[in-house]
């Protein structure tokens, strides 16, 4: 307790579990422990060289003042042109709002659509800020299940069944954190068709991992659905695509009529994004894309190793994720709860992972493993997990009787 009278909604915010694990992992590492961090969701690469050069030049030469609250015109235009090229739908610069990190678009959407009496649907398990931002706005956060037996997608009918007259927004995330699931096009078709009966409902489509899609996963952008075009908010940014998490740069594509509303919220919060970050972002979007493809190929190789390695562990099963850089193994066969397993793997095996329940009640029984670490670390972590489970878990035969 602080002794102050505080806003209960602010006090009620639950901190994102990944940051708590990061703090603990860093503290243990500083104390000399050989921690392997598979907890944090950020690429382990440097941003492309031409991006760093553009930023260094901008730091020297400016501009150094505020920019428009919604972003530099050149950057908004470059983002619009990029999306128009990728998805074949016309996106205009005046629909693009540049923000300090992808997360900010979640907050802005929750502030704009939320409030007392509103309901907002979000995925469970899902990225924790969805639920917290909805609740902070005063709206009711209504979870819809993400299902392992659907390769960590959702059932559109189930989502639609939760829509009420109070529903203002549905949050969709594909490829997803924490599962790596990619929602199949057919399911998005069904969702879009069903939403035609609910014209009062907008959609926030979080596509921050859209450049990290593997094999034949059938990624589709909700921005490209004509029936939803005037009520989709697209969330994307530079963090995952260009390995720029610390640069705090993201964007939303908003229905044009909402941009003045968003602009007002920005002017009472961050005013605008740092010039250097915006100029770096411009270089990233307009420059060569070879580094992005290189990052994707590297993640694809690690994904193979992670999925095979996890499936070889006693009591663990893992679906091959279609996108992002997360695996979400089911650990119910180990005989340990996911919370205990995550805790003990950190304390006893020096591996930082996130328990699935940090992402919602439906995440219980799973761990989130981020494979944004090099192959040697991944192999070492899998070996340590194997040793830990050999002593503390059930044997393969006990975990899955009759499989030998
Ligand atoms: C699903 C999802 N959306 C948005 C974000 C936010 O990204 P940023 O770091 O750009 O705020 C993340 C980051 O982990 C994420 O996993």
Short mmCIF file of C-alpha atoms and ligand atoms in Angstrom, two decimals:
data_model
loop_
_atom_site.label_atom_id
_atom_site.label_comp_id
_atom_site.label_asym_id
_atom_site.label_seq_id
_atom_site.Cartn_x
_atom_site.Cartn_y
_atom_site.Cartn_z
CA UNK A 1 0.00 0.00 0.00
CA UNK A 2 1.21 3.50 -0.84
CA UNK A 3 -0.90 5.42 1.66
CA UNK A 4 -2.37 7.48 -1.23
CA UNK A 5 -5.92 7.34 -2.52
CA UNK A 6 -5.43 6.02 -6.05
CA UNK A 7 -7.53 5.20 -9.09
CA UNK A 8 -8.64 1.60 -8.45
CA UNK A 9 -8.55 0.84 -12.16
CA UNK A 10 -4.88 1.81 -12.32
CA UNK A 11 -4.06 -0.10 -9.15
CA UNK A 12 -5.93 -3.11 -10.55
CA UNK A 13 -3.69 -3.46 -13.62
CA UNK A 14 -1.79 -6.73 -13.60
CA UNK A 15 1.80 -6.41 -14.75
CA UNK A 16 2.76 -8.45 -17.80
CA UNK A 17 4.29 -11.72 -16.57
CA UNK A 18 7.02 -11.67 -19.24
CA UNK A 19 8.56 -8.54 -17.74
CA UNK A 20 8.56 -10.02 -14.22
CA UNK A 21 10.34 -13.13 -15.54
CA UNK A 22 12.79 -10.92 -17.45
CA UNK A 23 13.65 -9.00 -14.26
CA UNK A 24 14.20 -12.23 -12.32
CA UNK A 25 16.26 -13.79 -15.13
CA UNK A 26 18.46 -10.68 -15.37
CA UNK A 27 18.97 -10.63 -11.61
CA UNK A 28 19.99 -14.30 -11.59
CA UNK A 29 22.30 -13.73 -14.54
CA UNK A 30 23.92 -10.76 -12.80
CA UNK A 31 24.51 -13.05 -9.83
CA UNK A 32 26.53 -15.33 -12.12
CA UNK A 33 23.97 -17.99 -13.02
CA UNK A 34 24.12 -19.39 -16.60
CA UNK A 35 20.57 -18.31 -17.43
CA UNK A 36 19.14 -19.07 -20.87
CA UNK A 37 16.34 -16.62 -21.50
CA UNK A 38 13.55 -18.08 -23.59
CA UNK A 39 11.05 -15.87 -21.82
CA UNK A 40 11.19 -12.56 -23.56
CA UNK A 41 9.50 -11.92 -26.89
CA UNK A 42 12.05 -10.00 -28.84
CA UNK A 43 14.24 -10.90 -31.81
CA UNK A 44 17.88 -11.49 -30.89
CA UNK A 45 19.17 -9.69 -34.01
CA UNK A 46 20.33 -6.14 -34.59
CA UNK A 47 18.18 -3.92 -36.81
CA UNK A 48 19.34 -3.77 -40.46
CA UNK A 49 22.49 -1.66 -41.00
CA UNK A 50 20.87 0.90 -43.30
CA UNK A 51 18.29 1.58 -40.59
CA UNK A 52 20.99 2.32 -38.03
CA UNK A 53 22.80 4.59 -40.47
CA UNK A 54 19.64 6.57 -41.21
CA UNK A 55 19.04 6.98 -37.48
CA UNK A 56 22.61 8.13 -36.81
CA UNK A 57 22.33 10.73 -39.57
CA UNK A 58 18.99 11.91 -38.19
CA UNK A 59 20.48 12.25 -34.72
CA UNK A 60 23.23 14.48 -36.13
CA UNK A 61 21.23 16.52 -38.61
CA UNK A 62 17.71 16.61 -37.21
CA UNK A 63 14.93 17.54 -37.34
CA UNK A 64 14.84 17.76 -33.57
CA UNK A 65 11.43 19.26 -32.82
CA UNK A 66 7.98 17.73 -32.38
CA UNK A 67 6.41 16.06 -35.37
CA UNK A 68 2.69 15.81 -36.12
CA UNK A 69 1.00 13.78 -33.34
CA UNK A 70 -0.01 11.18 -35.93
CA UNK A 71 3.48 10.90 -37.42
CA UNK A 72 5.72 12.34 -40.12
CA UNK A 73 3.86 12.60 -43.45
CA UNK A 74 6.64 10.75 -45.29
CA UNK A 75 6.45 7.83 -42.87
CA UNK A 76 2.64 7.63 -43.01
CA UNK A 77 2.84 7.63 -46.79
CA UNK A 78 5.52 4.93 -46.85
CA UNK A 79 3.46 2.69 -44.53
CA UNK A 80 0.34 3.22 -46.64
CA UNK A 81 2.23 2.36 -49.84
CA UNK A 82 3.75 -0.73 -48.23
CA UNK A 83 0.36 -2.06 -47.10
CA UNK A 84 -1.26 -1.25 -50.42
CA UNK A 85 1.46 -3.31 -52.11
CA UNK A 86 1.28 -6.22 -49.64
CA UNK A 87 -2.47 -6.67 -49.40
CA UNK A 88 -3.74 -5.19 -52.65
CA UNK A 89 -6.15 -2.84 -50.87
CA UNK A 90 -5.93 0.91 -51.06
CA UNK A 91 -4.52 2.30 -47.81
CA UNK A 92 -4.18 6.07 -47.52
CA UNK A 93 -1.61 7.96 -45.52
CA UNK A 94 -4.29 9.82 -43.58
CA UNK A 95 -5.51 6.49 -42.11
CA UNK A 96 -2.07 5.70 -40.67
CA UNK A 97 -1.21 6.76 -37.11
CA UNK A 98 2.41 6.37 -35.99
CA UNK A 99 2.78 5.46 -32.30
CA UNK A 100 5.58 4.61 -29.84
CA UNK A 101 5.29 0.81 -30.13
CA UNK A 102 2.62 -1.58 -31.31
CA UNK A 103 1.19 -1.78 -27.82
CA UNK A 104 0.04 1.82 -27.90
CA UNK A 105 -2.55 1.05 -30.58
CA UNK A 106 -4.11 -1.47 -28.16
CA UNK A 107 -4.33 1.19 -25.48
CA UNK A 108 -5.76 3.80 -27.87
CA UNK A 109 -8.39 1.35 -29.14
CA UNK A 110 -9.36 0.36 -25.60
CA UNK A 111 -9.68 4.03 -24.60
CA UNK A 112 -11.75 4.88 -27.66
CA UNK A 113 -14.10 1.88 -27.71
CA UNK A 114 -14.10 0.98 -24.02
CA UNK A 115 -15.57 2.67 -20.96
CA UNK A 116 -18.41 1.78 -18.63
CA UNK A 117 -21.08 -0.41 -20.18
CA UNK A 118 -18.95 -1.53 -23.14
CA UNK A 119 -17.82 -5.08 -23.82
CA UNK A 120 -14.65 -5.98 -25.72
CA UNK A 121 -13.78 -9.52 -26.83
CA UNK A 122 -10.19 -10.73 -26.62
CA UNK A 123 -8.31 -14.03 -27.10
CA UNK A 124 -7.47 -16.32 -24.14
CA UNK A 125 -4.65 -17.27 -24.06
CA UNK A 126 -3.58 -13.96 -25.52
CA UNK A 127 -1.22 -11.01 -25.22
CA UNK A 128 -1.85 -9.77 -21.64
CA UNK A 129 -2.20 -6.04 -22.41
CA UNK A 130 -5.50 -6.73 -24.21
CA UNK A 131 -7.33 -7.70 -21.04
CA UNK A 132 -5.62 -5.11 -18.87
CA UNK A 133 -6.23 -2.19 -21.26
CA UNK A 134 -9.89 -3.16 -21.66
CA UNK A 135 -10.38 -3.35 -17.89
CA UNK A 136 -8.49 -0.09 -17.35
CA UNK A 137 -10.91 1.65 -19.71
CA UNK A 138 -13.83 0.51 -17.53
CA UNK A 139 -15.20 -1.89 -20.15
CA UNK A 140 -15.94 -5.57 -19.54
CA UNK A 141 -13.19 -7.80 -20.92
CA UNK A 142 -14.83 -10.88 -22.48
CA UNK A 143 -12.41 -13.72 -23.29
CA UNK A 144 -12.92 -16.08 -26.21
CA UNK A 145 -11.01 -19.37 -26.24
CA UNK A 146 -7.97 -20.11 -28.37
CA UNK A 147 -7.92 -23.86 -28.89
CA UNK A 148 -4.98 -26.22 -29.19
CA UNK A 149 -7.06 -28.67 -31.25
CA UNK A 150 -7.53 -25.88 -33.82
CA UNK A 151 -3.78 -25.34 -34.04
CA UNK A 152 -4.25 -22.44 -31.64
CA UNK A 153 -6.89 -20.72 -33.70
CA UNK A 154 -10.48 -19.95 -32.70
CA UNK A 155 -13.94 -21.07 -33.73
CA UNK A 156 -15.56 -18.07 -35.45
CA UNK A 157 -19.04 -19.24 -34.38
CA UNK A 158 -17.90 -19.33 -30.77
CA UNK A 159 -16.50 -15.79 -31.02
CA UNK A 160 -19.67 -14.51 -32.68
CA UNK A 161 -21.83 -16.17 -30.01
CA UNK A 162 -20.25 -13.83 -27.43
CA UNK A 163 -21.26 -10.65 -29.28
CA UNK A 164 -24.00 -8.69 -27.47
CA UNK A 165 -25.54 -5.26 -28.10
CA UNK A 166 -22.86 -3.92 -25.70
CA UNK A 167 -19.94 -5.34 -27.72
CA UNK A 168 -17.95 -2.56 -29.35
CA UNK A 169 -14.74 -4.23 -30.37
CA UNK A 170 -13.30 -7.69 -31.06
CA UNK A 171 -9.53 -8.15 -30.79
CA UNK A 172 -7.96 -10.69 -33.15
CA UNK A 173 -4.27 -11.65 -33.12
CA UNK A 174 -2.73 -13.73 -35.90
CA UNK A 175 0.03 -14.90 -35.94
CA UNK A 176 -0.44 -15.00 -32.21
CA UNK A 177 1.38 -14.42 -29.00
CA UNK A 178 1.75 -16.67 -26.96
CA UNK A 179 0.86 -19.68 -29.12
CA UNK A 180 2.33 -18.91 -32.56
CA UNK A 181 -1.09 -19.88 -33.97
CA UNK A 182 -2.13 -18.54 -37.38
CA UNK A 183 -5.89 -18.25 -37.84
CA UNK A 184 -6.82 -19.99 -41.11
CA UNK A 185 -8.33 -17.86 -43.84
CA UNK A 186 -11.57 -19.91 -43.75
CA UNK A 187 -12.08 -18.99 -40.08
CA UNK A 188 -11.50 -15.30 -40.80
CA UNK A 189 -13.99 -15.58 -43.70
CA UNK A 190 -16.56 -16.99 -41.28
CA UNK A 191 -15.86 -14.25 -38.75
CA UNK A 192 -16.13 -11.49 -41.37
CA UNK A 193 -19.38 -12.98 -42.71
CA UNK A 194 -20.85 -13.27 -39.20
CA UNK A 195 -19.88 -9.70 -38.28
CA UNK A 196 -22.06 -8.39 -41.10
CA UNK A 197 -24.99 -9.02 -38.76
CA UNK A 198 -23.31 -6.82 -36.12
CA UNK A 199 -22.46 -3.55 -37.84
CA UNK A 200 -21.87 -1.86 -34.45
CA UNK A 201 -18.78 -4.01 -33.77
CA UNK A 202 -15.28 -2.90 -34.81
CA UNK A 203 -12.24 -5.19 -35.07
CA UNK A 204 -8.71 -4.61 -33.82
CA UNK A 205 -6.48 -6.91 -35.85
CA UNK A 206 -3.08 -7.29 -34.22
CA UNK A 207 -0.80 -8.42 -37.05
CA UNK A 208 2.53 -7.51 -35.48
CA UNK A 209 3.94 -10.95 -36.41
CA UNK A 210 2.62 -10.91 -39.98
CA UNK A 211 6.12 -11.13 -41.50
CA UNK A 212 6.92 -14.24 -39.47
CA UNK A 213 4.81 -16.96 -41.08
CA UNK A 214 6.19 -20.46 -41.80
CA UNK A 215 5.60 -23.29 -44.24
CA UNK A 216 2.10 -23.40 -45.59
CA UNK A 217 0.40 -21.45 -42.77
CA UNK A 218 -2.37 -19.55 -44.49
CA UNK A 219 -2.01 -16.02 -43.13
CA UNK A 220 -4.61 -13.46 -44.22
CA UNK A 221 -4.89 -9.83 -43.16
CA UNK A 222 -8.27 -8.65 -41.91
CA UNK A 223 -7.49 -5.33 -43.58
CA UNK A 224 -8.02 -7.03 -46.93
CA UNK A 225 -11.67 -7.97 -46.20
CA UNK A 226 -13.87 -5.49 -48.12
CA UNK A 227 -16.85 -6.05 -45.79
CA UNK A 228 -14.73 -5.02 -42.79
CA UNK A 229 -12.61 -2.34 -44.40
CA UNK A 230 -14.42 0.58 -42.73
CA UNK A 231 -14.27 -0.94 -39.24
CA UNK A 232 -10.93 -2.68 -38.97
CA UNK A 233 -8.05 -1.17 -37.04
CA UNK A 234 -4.79 -2.78 -38.11
CA UNK A 235 -1.98 -2.95 -35.55
CA UNK A 236 1.57 -3.49 -36.77
CA UNK A 237 4.98 -1.98 -36.23
CA UNK A 238 8.72 -2.31 -36.44
CA UNK A 239 9.46 -4.24 -33.23
CA UNK A 240 9.28 -7.81 -34.50
CA UNK A 241 9.64 -7.34 -38.27
CA UNK A 242 12.84 -5.28 -38.12
CA UNK A 243 14.16 -6.36 -34.69
CA UNK A 244 13.49 -2.89 -33.26
CA UNK A 245 11.67 -3.57 -29.98
CA UNK A 246 13.60 -0.93 -28.05
CA UNK A 247 13.04 1.78 -30.65
CA UNK A 248 9.38 2.02 -29.65
CA UNK A 249 7.80 2.40 -33.04
CA UNK A 250 4.50 1.05 -34.29
CA UNK A 251 1.47 2.08 -36.29
CA UNK A 252 -2.27 1.68 -36.52
CA UNK A 253 -4.39 1.92 -39.65
CA UNK A 254 -7.67 3.41 -38.47
CA UNK A 255 -11.00 4.14 -40.09
CA UNK A 256 -10.43 7.71 -41.28
CA UNK A 257 -13.26 9.16 -39.18
CA UNK A 258 -11.54 7.94 -36.00
CA UNK A 259 -8.14 9.52 -36.66
CA UNK A 260 -9.09 12.95 -35.18
CA UNK A 261 -10.26 11.16 -32.01
CA UNK A 262 -7.02 9.23 -31.71
CA UNK A 263 -5.04 12.39 -32.34
CA UNK A 264 -6.66 14.01 -29.31
CA UNK A 265 -5.64 11.15 -27.02
CA UNK A 266 -2.08 11.33 -28.39
CA UNK A 267 -1.88 15.04 -27.62
CA UNK A 268 -2.63 14.40 -23.95
CA UNK A 269 -0.12 11.56 -23.71
CA UNK A 270 3.07 11.21 -25.77
CA UNK A 271 2.55 14.11 -28.28
CA UNK A 272 4.48 12.31 -31.01
CA UNK A 273 7.13 9.64 -31.60
CA UNK A 274 10.84 10.55 -31.46
CA UNK A 275 12.16 11.91 -34.77
CA UNK A 276 15.11 9.53 -34.86
CA UNK A 277 12.84 6.51 -34.46
CA UNK A 278 10.50 7.71 -37.21
CA UNK A 279 13.37 8.32 -39.63
CA UNK A 280 14.80 4.90 -38.82
CA UNK A 281 11.35 3.43 -39.43
CA UNK A 282 11.15 5.16 -42.81
CA UNK A 283 14.50 3.67 -43.82
CA UNK A 284 13.24 0.23 -42.75
CA UNK A 285 9.99 0.38 -44.70
CA UNK A 286 11.49 1.87 -47.87
CA UNK A 287 14.81 -0.03 -47.80
CA UNK A 288 15.84 -3.56 -48.83
CA UNK A 289 13.78 -6.38 -47.28
CA UNK A 290 16.49 -9.02 -47.42
CA UNK A 291 17.18 -8.71 -43.65
CA UNK A 292 13.51 -9.37 -42.84
CA UNK A 293 13.55 -12.56 -44.90
CA UNK A 294 16.85 -13.57 -43.26
CA UNK A 295 15.30 -13.15 -39.79
CA UNK A 296 12.31 -15.24 -40.88
CA UNK A 297 14.48 -18.06 -42.27
CA UNK A 298 16.53 -18.15 -39.07
CA UNK A 299 13.39 -18.39 -36.94
CA UNK A 300 12.03 -21.12 -39.23
CA UNK A 301 15.14 -23.28 -38.64
CA UNK A 302 14.97 -22.79 -34.88
CA UNK A 303 11.27 -23.61 -34.89
CA UNK A 304 12.01 -27.05 -36.36
CA UNK A 305 14.58 -27.77 -33.65
CA UNK A 306 12.34 -26.48 -30.85
CA UNK A 307 9.26 -28.44 -31.88
CA UNK A 308 11.19 -31.69 -32.39
CA UNK A 309 13.10 -31.21 -29.13
CA UNK A 310 9.99 -30.45 -27.06
CA UNK A 311 8.08 -33.41 -28.46
CA UNK A 312 10.93 -35.70 -27.41
CA UNK A 313 10.58 -34.63 -23.75
CA UNK A 314 8.59 -36.87 -21.39
CA UNK A 315 5.10 -35.52 -20.76
CA UNK A 316 5.43 -32.70 -23.29
CA UNK A 317 3.62 -32.31 -26.62
CA UNK A 318 4.01 -29.36 -28.95
CA UNK A 319 2.18 -28.36 -32.12
CA UNK A 320 4.26 -26.72 -34.83
CA UNK A 321 3.37 -23.02 -34.61
CA UNK A 322 2.46 -21.41 -37.93
CA UNK A 323 4.00 -18.04 -37.11
CA UNK A 324 5.69 -15.62 -34.65
CA UNK A 325 8.65 -16.97 -32.64
CA UNK A 326 6.87 -18.82 -29.86
CA UNK A 327 6.20 -22.46 -29.13
CA UNK A 328 3.39 -23.28 -26.69
CA UNK A 329 4.03 -26.81 -25.48
CA UNK A 330 1.36 -28.68 -23.54
CA UNK A 331 3.03 -29.84 -20.32
CA UNK A 332 0.09 -31.47 -18.57
CA UNK A 333 1.72 -34.89 -19.02
CA UNK A 334 4.72 -33.95 -16.89
CA UNK A 335 2.76 -34.26 -13.65
CA UNK A 336 3.77 -30.69 -12.71
CA UNK A 337 1.59 -27.61 -13.05
CA UNK A 338 2.77 -25.12 -15.65
CA UNK A 339 3.37 -22.51 -12.92
CA UNK A 340 5.52 -24.90 -10.89
CA UNK A 341 7.38 -26.13 -13.94
CA UNK A 342 8.24 -22.59 -15.10
CA UNK A 343 9.34 -21.61 -11.61
CA UNK A 344 11.49 -24.69 -11.08
CA UNK A 345 13.04 -24.58 -14.55
CA UNK A 346 14.23 -21.07 -13.73
CA UNK A 347 15.44 -21.79 -10.22
CA UNK A 348 16.85 -25.29 -10.77
CA UNK A 349 17.76 -25.48 -14.48
CA UNK A 350 18.50 -21.79 -15.24
CA UNK A 351 15.95 -21.56 -18.04
CA UNK A 352 13.55 -18.62 -18.21
CA UNK A 353 10.14 -19.50 -19.73
CA UNK A 354 6.67 -18.05 -19.16
CA UNK A 355 3.87 -20.16 -17.62
CA UNK A 356 0.85 -20.28 -19.93
CA UNK A 357 -1.52 -18.91 -17.30
CA UNK A 358 0.25 -15.54 -17.59
CA UNK A 359 -1.72 -15.27 -20.84
CA UNK A 360 -5.14 -16.13 -19.44
CA UNK A 361 -6.91 -19.00 -17.71
CA UNK A 362 -6.94 -21.12 -20.89
CA UNK A 363 -3.13 -21.03 -20.93
CA UNK A 364 -2.88 -23.21 -17.82
CA UNK A 365 -1.04 -26.44 -18.61
CA UNK A 366 1.23 -24.81 -21.21
CA UNK A 367 4.53 -22.94 -21.28
CA UNK A 368 5.51 -20.17 -23.67
CA UNK A 369 8.96 -20.66 -25.07
CA UNK A 370 10.36 -17.85 -27.20
CA UNK A 371 12.88 -19.14 -29.72
CA UNK A 372 14.40 -15.71 -30.18
CA UNK A 373 17.69 -17.17 -28.94
CA UNK A 374 20.49 -18.76 -30.92
CA UNK A 375 20.52 -22.46 -31.79
CA UNK A 376 23.24 -23.33 -29.26
CA UNK A 377 21.18 -21.83 -26.44
CA UNK A 378 18.04 -23.56 -27.65
CA UNK A 379 19.79 -26.93 -27.75
CA UNK A 380 21.30 -26.40 -24.33
CA UNK A 381 17.90 -25.37 -22.90
CA UNK A 382 16.23 -28.47 -24.37
CA UNK A 383 18.96 -30.68 -22.91
CA UNK A 384 18.55 -29.09 -19.48
CA UNK A 385 14.77 -29.49 -19.66
CA UNK A 386 15.27 -33.15 -20.54
CA UNK A 387 17.55 -33.67 -17.53
CA UNK A 388 15.15 -31.83 -15.24
CA UNK A 389 12.12 -33.81 -16.38
CA UNK A 390 13.98 -37.12 -16.22
CA UNK A 391 14.38 -36.53 -12.49
CA UNK A 392 11.28 -34.51 -11.63
CA UNK A 393 8.65 -35.35 -14.26
CA UNK A 394 6.87 -38.51 -15.23
CA UNK A 395 8.58 -40.95 -17.56
CA UNK A 396 7.45 -40.99 -21.20
CA UNK A 397 5.66 -44.29 -20.52
CA UNK A 398 3.85 -42.92 -17.45
CA UNK A 399 2.94 -39.72 -19.25
CA UNK A 400 1.51 -41.46 -22.28
CA UNK A 401 0.78 -45.09 -21.37
CA UNK A 402 0.94 -47.49 -24.26
CA UNK A 403 2.99 -45.27 -26.55
CA UNK A 404 6.16 -47.31 -26.34
C1 LIG B 1 0.70 -9.74 -30.00
C2 LIG B 1 1.51 -8.53 -29.73
N1 LIG B 1 1.02 -7.34 -30.06
C3 LIG B 1 1.70 -6.21 -29.84
C4 LIG B 1 2.95 -6.23 -29.27
C5 LIG B 1 3.61 -4.93 -28.96
O1 LIG B 1 4.77 -4.68 -29.56
P1 LIG B 1 5.62 -3.38 -29.23
O2 LIG B 1 6.84 -3.84 -28.55
O3 LIG B 1 5.88 -2.76 -30.58
O4 LIG B 1 4.80 -2.48 -28.38
C6 LIG B 1 3.52 -7.46 -28.91
C7 LIG B 1 4.84 -7.52 -28.23
O5 LIG B 1 5.23 -8.48 -27.65
C8 LIG B 1 2.78 -8.63 -29.15
O6 LIG B 1 3.26 -9.84 -28.81
#
